[in-house]
Amino acid sequence: MSLLWLRVVQLEESTNTTDAVAQAQTGPAAQAPPPDDGANDILIVGNDSRTDMQGNPLSAELLRELRTEATETLNTDTLILLRIPRAGGRTSAVSIPRDTSVTVPGLENEEKINGAYGITKARTAQRMVDAGESDRRKIERESDDAGRTALIQAVQLLTGVRVDHYAEVSLYGFYLLTDVIDGVDVCLNRSTSDPDSGASFASGPQTVRGGDAVSFVRQRNGLPRGDLDRIVRQQTFLSSAMRKVMSGDLLTDTAKLNALSDAVSKSVVMDEGLHFLDLVNQAQALASGEVTFVTIPVTGVGARNARKQSIITVDVPAVRRYVAALISDSPPAPAAPPSSPPSSPPASPPPSPPGFASKGMLDLGAPALARQPAVPCVD
């Protein structure tokens, strides 16, 4: 048995599991797509939970480090659907903007997709308390799984594909993981400052870790295209992080591996059928530039729903056609730029970073990353 395999087994033993994927395919609200849609689909989720895996609140000091002490709601601010063609071919990483307005099974009105998990979790927890349940860990576990199930179902309704596997990392876990790998290399076109996310960065190349890494991927205020530019940051950050992981000694350094296992046990949840070796394989593809980053086509940016929340609108049939075409022999055509209210920033893609594809980093519905080792500068 290879050393790498032993290391992967060690990581798997540290991982928390969920049956939300199986739950999402059953029941009257499921509306599950057919299981054989031509791809193995892994939903990767980043949430901003303010509790640990047992539901215990994180300390005030730690929340300050995470730059997230101002709010108590749970949102899923990173949603990436990995589409791995079963017949072989290039994997696509499909980003879904957090402000996308969608139907969420079990909820009365359309919601921003980043609220599907948190709203369902809160309602489930309250129902359990009202029914007399007092076991805090049971409430936390079951309400979390209800939230995950609702999120998976919302993604399936939006994209028309069946989610086969699920991987989730909390904000705290993200913080820990960036420390384990000694930071991630990024580059900004210009200096930026945003009190809401805690972002305060100079222009040019730099290495971010811990709270700074959290702020880097969470900032949207002050960016030309808000949530869409945040997705560009998340895509470039993920690619850079995977290059760092696969090119370093993480899986052979005992101290680092122990720290990684500790971080995983505190913050990572995967479905019972997903194995760390699957993620290692995808990490290798990400690190080598063999994954195409795309974002679902959208129809409008900066609209307001009935509760005056800023939302991103989509044409669901168009999203489904686009996502389905990612595993066909003919790649989908780039989507037209979304319309925006006069008060919104322009939705057109930014200029291409040096050394990257001729299209912008987030030409909506078009590849966002090319096979280049350099870290691109983004907004």
XYZ file of C-alpha atoms in Angstrom:
379
model
C 0.000 0.000 0.000
C 1.493 3.342 -1.047
C 2.308 6.148 1.363
C -0.174 8.412 -0.439
C -2.953 5.866 0.038
C -2.187 5.604 3.760
C -2.285 9.394 4.048
C -5.633 9.519 2.253
C -7.049 6.852 4.571
C -5.905 8.945 7.535
C -7.762 11.958 6.135
C -10.912 9.937 5.442
C -10.983 8.769 9.039
C -11.018 12.427 10.122
C -13.928 13.430 7.896
C -17.497 14.011 9.049
C -20.181 12.455 6.841
C -23.740 13.226 5.766
C -26.508 11.313 3.989
C -27.965 14.506 2.496
C -27.262 13.385 -1.085
C -29.416 10.284 -0.637
C -32.095 12.296 1.168
C -32.185 14.846 -1.652
C -33.279 12.206 -4.150
C -36.318 11.019 -2.158
C -39.616 12.471 -1.003
C -42.270 14.549 -2.787
C -40.129 17.704 -2.884
C -37.112 16.035 -4.471
C -37.945 16.296 -8.209
C -34.662 14.442 -8.683
C -33.098 14.430 -12.163
C -32.273 11.010 -13.661
C -29.158 9.418 -12.133
C -27.356 8.890 -15.445
C -26.843 12.371 -16.864
C -23.454 11.610 -18.357
C -21.305 12.987 -15.546
C -20.215 12.373 -11.994
C -21.296 15.600 -10.278
C -19.724 16.793 -7.013
C -21.207 19.830 -5.257
C -18.520 21.759 -3.360
C -19.899 24.136 -0.736
C -18.286 26.779 1.445
C -20.410 28.025 4.344
C -19.923 30.764 6.907
C -21.144 28.837 9.953
C -20.357 30.472 13.303
C -20.386 27.126 15.150
C -18.158 24.073 15.307
C -19.185 20.603 14.131
C -21.074 19.992 17.401
C -23.021 23.234 17.191
C -20.947 25.030 19.820
C -20.545 28.765 19.082
C -17.083 29.841 17.987
C -15.367 32.190 20.410
C -15.626 35.955 19.961
C -11.858 36.074 19.433
C -12.023 33.496 16.640
C -14.955 35.264 14.979
C -12.856 38.436 14.923
C -10.082 36.467 13.235
C -12.621 35.247 10.669
C -13.893 38.840 10.184
C -17.449 37.583 10.571
C -18.578 38.591 14.051
C -21.172 41.071 12.750
C -23.794 38.550 11.608
C -25.217 35.276 12.882
C -26.943 33.910 9.778
C -25.586 30.857 7.939
C -24.978 31.333 4.224
C -23.320 29.215 1.574
C -21.183 31.801 -0.169
C -19.256 29.355 -2.371
C -21.102 26.909 -4.633
C -19.140 24.989 -7.261
C -20.496 22.007 -9.189
C -17.706 19.768 -10.493
C -18.890 17.992 -13.661
C -16.658 14.979 -14.407
C -17.701 13.310 -17.706
C -18.214 9.576 -17.240
C -17.029 8.884 -20.777
C -13.819 10.820 -20.226
C -12.942 14.367 -21.135
C -12.287 17.653 -19.437
C -13.802 18.360 -16.022
C -15.753 21.593 -15.588
C -16.045 23.555 -12.344
C -19.361 25.402 -12.548
C -19.715 28.349 -10.172
C -23.197 29.414 -9.060
C -23.414 33.034 -7.852
C -24.585 33.199 -4.239
C -27.234 35.819 -5.045
C -28.935 33.695 -7.714
C -32.697 33.725 -7.125
C -34.020 30.141 -7.191
C -36.844 27.852 -6.150
C -36.008 25.993 -2.930
C -38.124 22.911 -2.157
C -39.949 23.386 1.138
C -39.823 27.196 1.079
C -42.765 29.360 0.029
C -40.972 31.984 -2.047
C -37.936 32.123 -4.274
C -34.782 32.676 -2.236
C -31.197 33.568 -2.923
C -29.487 30.221 -3.315
C -27.002 31.008 -0.559
C -29.906 31.074 1.927
C -31.398 27.662 1.047
C -29.242 25.832 3.598
C -29.497 28.372 6.424
C -33.231 29.077 6.203
C -34.113 25.381 6.054
C -31.712 24.588 8.893
C -33.210 27.294 11.134
C -36.784 26.197 10.456
C -35.965 22.535 11.049
C -34.197 23.312 14.324
C -37.150 25.388 15.517
C -39.605 22.600 14.666
C -37.508 20.127 16.643
C -37.377 22.443 19.658
C -41.131 23.066 19.438
C -41.661 19.297 19.399
C -39.745 18.962 22.663
C -36.304 17.922 21.424
C -33.580 19.099 23.824
C -30.493 17.242 22.577
C -28.443 20.093 21.104
C -26.159 17.825 19.099
C -29.100 15.958 17.581
C -30.787 19.239 16.659
C -27.568 20.511 15.087
C -26.935 17.307 13.139
C -30.463 16.855 11.799
C -31.064 20.519 10.994
C -27.721 20.711 9.178
C -28.648 17.699 7.070
C -32.049 19.225 6.300
C -30.288 22.395 5.131
C -27.842 20.435 2.979
C -30.688 18.441 1.456
C -32.591 21.611 0.532
C -29.460 23.146 -1.009
C -28.747 20.045 -3.101
C -32.346 19.990 -4.315
C -32.188 23.685 -5.213
C -28.994 23.118 -7.232
C -30.600 20.170 -9.004
C -33.696 22.204 -9.896
C -31.525 25.021 -11.222
C -29.032 22.967 -13.241
C -31.114 19.935 -14.197
C -28.328 17.563 -13.139
C -28.276 15.051 -10.330
C -25.790 15.780 -7.550
C -23.890 12.541 -6.960
C -21.583 13.701 -4.187
C -21.236 16.547 -1.696
C -18.280 18.202 0.036
C -18.583 21.120 2.475
C -16.028 23.209 4.320
C -16.843 25.830 6.918
C -15.333 29.284 7.199
C -13.321 28.098 10.198
C -12.036 25.145 8.198
C -11.045 27.397 5.326
C -9.133 29.558 7.814
C -7.306 26.512 9.219
C -6.575 24.924 5.849
C -4.899 28.047 4.450
C -2.621 28.098 7.476
C -1.715 24.424 6.998
C -0.462 25.078 3.457
C 1.377 28.274 4.501
C -0.905 30.579 2.559
C -2.076 30.916 -1.034
C -0.539 33.096 -3.756
C -2.902 35.676 -5.269
C -2.623 38.894 -7.271
C -4.834 41.997 -7.435
C -5.113 44.558 -10.210
C -5.557 47.369 -7.694
C -5.535 47.982 -3.960
C -8.830 47.407 -2.186
C -10.441 47.995 1.195
C -13.822 46.783 2.460
C -14.831 47.038 6.147
C -17.681 44.524 5.732
C -15.412 41.628 4.761
C -12.287 42.936 6.470
C -10.471 43.081 3.133
C -7.498 45.438 3.000
C -5.045 44.516 0.259
C -2.363 46.229 -1.779
C -2.208 45.768 -5.526
C 0.052 43.151 -7.062
C 1.100 39.611 -6.091
C 0.891 38.547 -2.448
C 0.327 35.526 -0.221
C -2.795 35.381 1.942
C -3.658 33.025 4.784
C -6.020 32.762 7.729
C -8.301 35.772 8.120
C -6.804 37.547 5.106
C -7.601 34.540 2.903
C -11.177 34.547 4.214
C -11.529 38.245 3.377
C -10.019 37.749 -0.075
C -12.646 35.218 -1.173
C -15.578 36.882 0.613
C -15.231 40.504 -0.497
C -17.815 41.732 -2.998
C -18.428 45.365 -1.957
C -16.216 47.685 -3.953
C -15.656 45.188 -6.773
C -16.746 46.292 -10.269
C -19.235 43.444 -10.668
C -19.863 42.518 -7.056
C -20.688 38.828 -6.607
C -19.512 37.958 -10.113
C -16.033 39.342 -9.432
C -15.999 37.516 -6.109
C -16.514 34.294 -8.073
C -13.453 35.146 -10.173
C -11.463 35.494 -6.951
C -12.773 32.169 -5.644
C -11.889 30.407 -8.889
C -8.349 31.769 -9.046
C -7.839 31.176 -5.321
C -8.929 27.532 -5.605
C -6.670 26.907 -8.560
C -3.697 28.531 -6.821
C -4.371 26.642 -3.590
C -4.459 23.299 -5.407
C -1.160 24.086 -7.124
C 0.309 24.803 -3.694
C -1.065 21.563 -2.222
C 0.049 19.284 -5.041
C 3.491 20.857 -5.530
C 4.425 20.867 -1.855
C 5.123 18.275 0.806
C 1.704 18.341 2.446
C 0.960 14.630 2.031
C 4.450 13.508 3.064
C 5.139 15.877 5.972
C 3.803 14.197 9.114
C 3.354 17.417 11.084
C 1.480 19.120 8.244
C -0.651 16.065 7.620
C -1.602 15.903 11.289
C -2.570 19.578 11.163
C -4.581 18.910 8.006
C -6.381 15.979 9.647
C -7.220 18.183 12.623
C -8.609 20.907 10.347
C -10.642 18.357 8.382
C -12.162 16.871 11.537
C -13.242 20.329 12.701
C -14.736 21.625 9.492
C -15.166 19.276 6.532
C -18.299 17.250 5.734
C -18.637 14.828 2.813
C -21.321 12.404 1.746
C -20.724 8.788 2.673
C -20.001 7.736 -0.910
C -17.311 10.337 -1.609
C -13.706 9.420 -0.866
C -10.731 11.670 -0.305
C -8.887 9.933 -3.116
C -11.560 11.263 -5.499
C -10.834 14.776 -4.238
C -7.076 14.223 -4.509
C -7.542 13.254 -8.162
C -9.549 16.414 -8.797
C -6.973 18.479 -6.898
C -4.314 17.166 -9.276
C -6.469 18.194 -12.239
C -7.047 21.651 -10.750
C -3.350 22.098 -10.032
C -2.356 21.176 -13.588
C -4.959 23.401 -15.229
C -6.993 20.468 -16.562
C -10.268 21.821 -15.176
C -12.277 24.485 -16.989
C -13.797 27.079 -14.654
C -17.131 28.476 -15.816
C -20.074 30.352 -14.324
C -23.726 29.754 -15.114
C -25.244 32.254 -17.579
C -27.278 34.962 -15.891
C -29.890 37.392 -17.215
C -29.598 40.271 -14.769
C -27.406 41.647 -11.998
C -28.526 44.005 -9.246
C -32.282 43.425 -9.376
C -34.280 43.506 -6.116
C -36.689 40.894 -4.813
C -39.835 41.601 -2.761
C -37.686 41.927 0.381
C -35.400 44.485 -1.317
C -32.480 42.057 -1.413
C -30.038 42.366 -4.296
C -30.390 39.297 -6.508
C -29.045 37.785 -9.709
C -31.683 36.518 -12.117
C -31.366 33.516 -14.422
C -33.266 31.758 -17.187
C -33.485 28.222 -15.757
C -33.902 26.429 -19.124
C -30.856 28.305 -20.440
C -28.838 27.325 -17.360
C -29.826 23.687 -17.810
C -28.880 23.676 -21.492
C -25.553 25.287 -20.694
C -24.669 22.859 -17.898
C -25.715 19.830 -19.982
C -23.574 20.983 -22.913
C -20.432 20.995 -20.752
C -20.090 17.230 -21.187
C -21.035 17.120 -24.873
C -18.609 16.987 -27.782
C -19.487 20.588 -28.628
C -18.801 23.044 -25.768
C -21.548 25.565 -25.005
C -21.420 28.964 -26.637
C -20.563 31.897 -24.360
C -23.598 33.539 -22.816
C -24.534 37.107 -23.602
C -23.581 39.645 -20.925
C -26.375 40.141 -18.367
C -28.467 43.256 -18.237
C -28.068 45.511 -15.208
C -30.020 48.405 -13.749
C -28.513 51.839 -14.535
C -27.231 52.097 -10.966
C -25.373 48.784 -11.157
C -21.745 48.480 -12.255
C -21.128 47.214 -15.805
C -21.598 43.479 -16.215
C -19.145 43.105 -19.093
C -16.104 40.916 -18.473
C -12.857 42.568 -17.407
C -9.755 42.519 -19.616
C -7.866 39.239 -19.706
C -5.061 38.910 -17.148
C -1.618 38.466 -18.709
C -0.878 34.859 -19.607
C -4.504 33.739 -19.463
C -7.212 32.892 -21.966
C -8.212 35.468 -24.537
C -11.604 35.705 -22.861
C -12.012 37.444 -19.528
C -11.655 35.608 -16.267
C -15.432 35.555 -15.993
C -16.914 35.802 -19.448
C -20.290 34.515 -18.292
C -20.803 31.040 -19.651
C -17.250 30.849 -20.993
C -14.024 29.247 -19.726
C -12.446 31.288 -16.961
C -9.022 29.699 -16.622
C -6.506 28.448 -19.130
C -3.599 26.075 -18.611
C -1.097 28.557 -17.218
C 1.082 28.182 -14.126
C 1.182 31.886 -13.273
C -1.188 33.451 -10.761
C -3.477 35.873 -12.633
C -4.205 39.340 -11.326
C -7.920 39.909 -10.709
C -10.147 42.673 -9.353
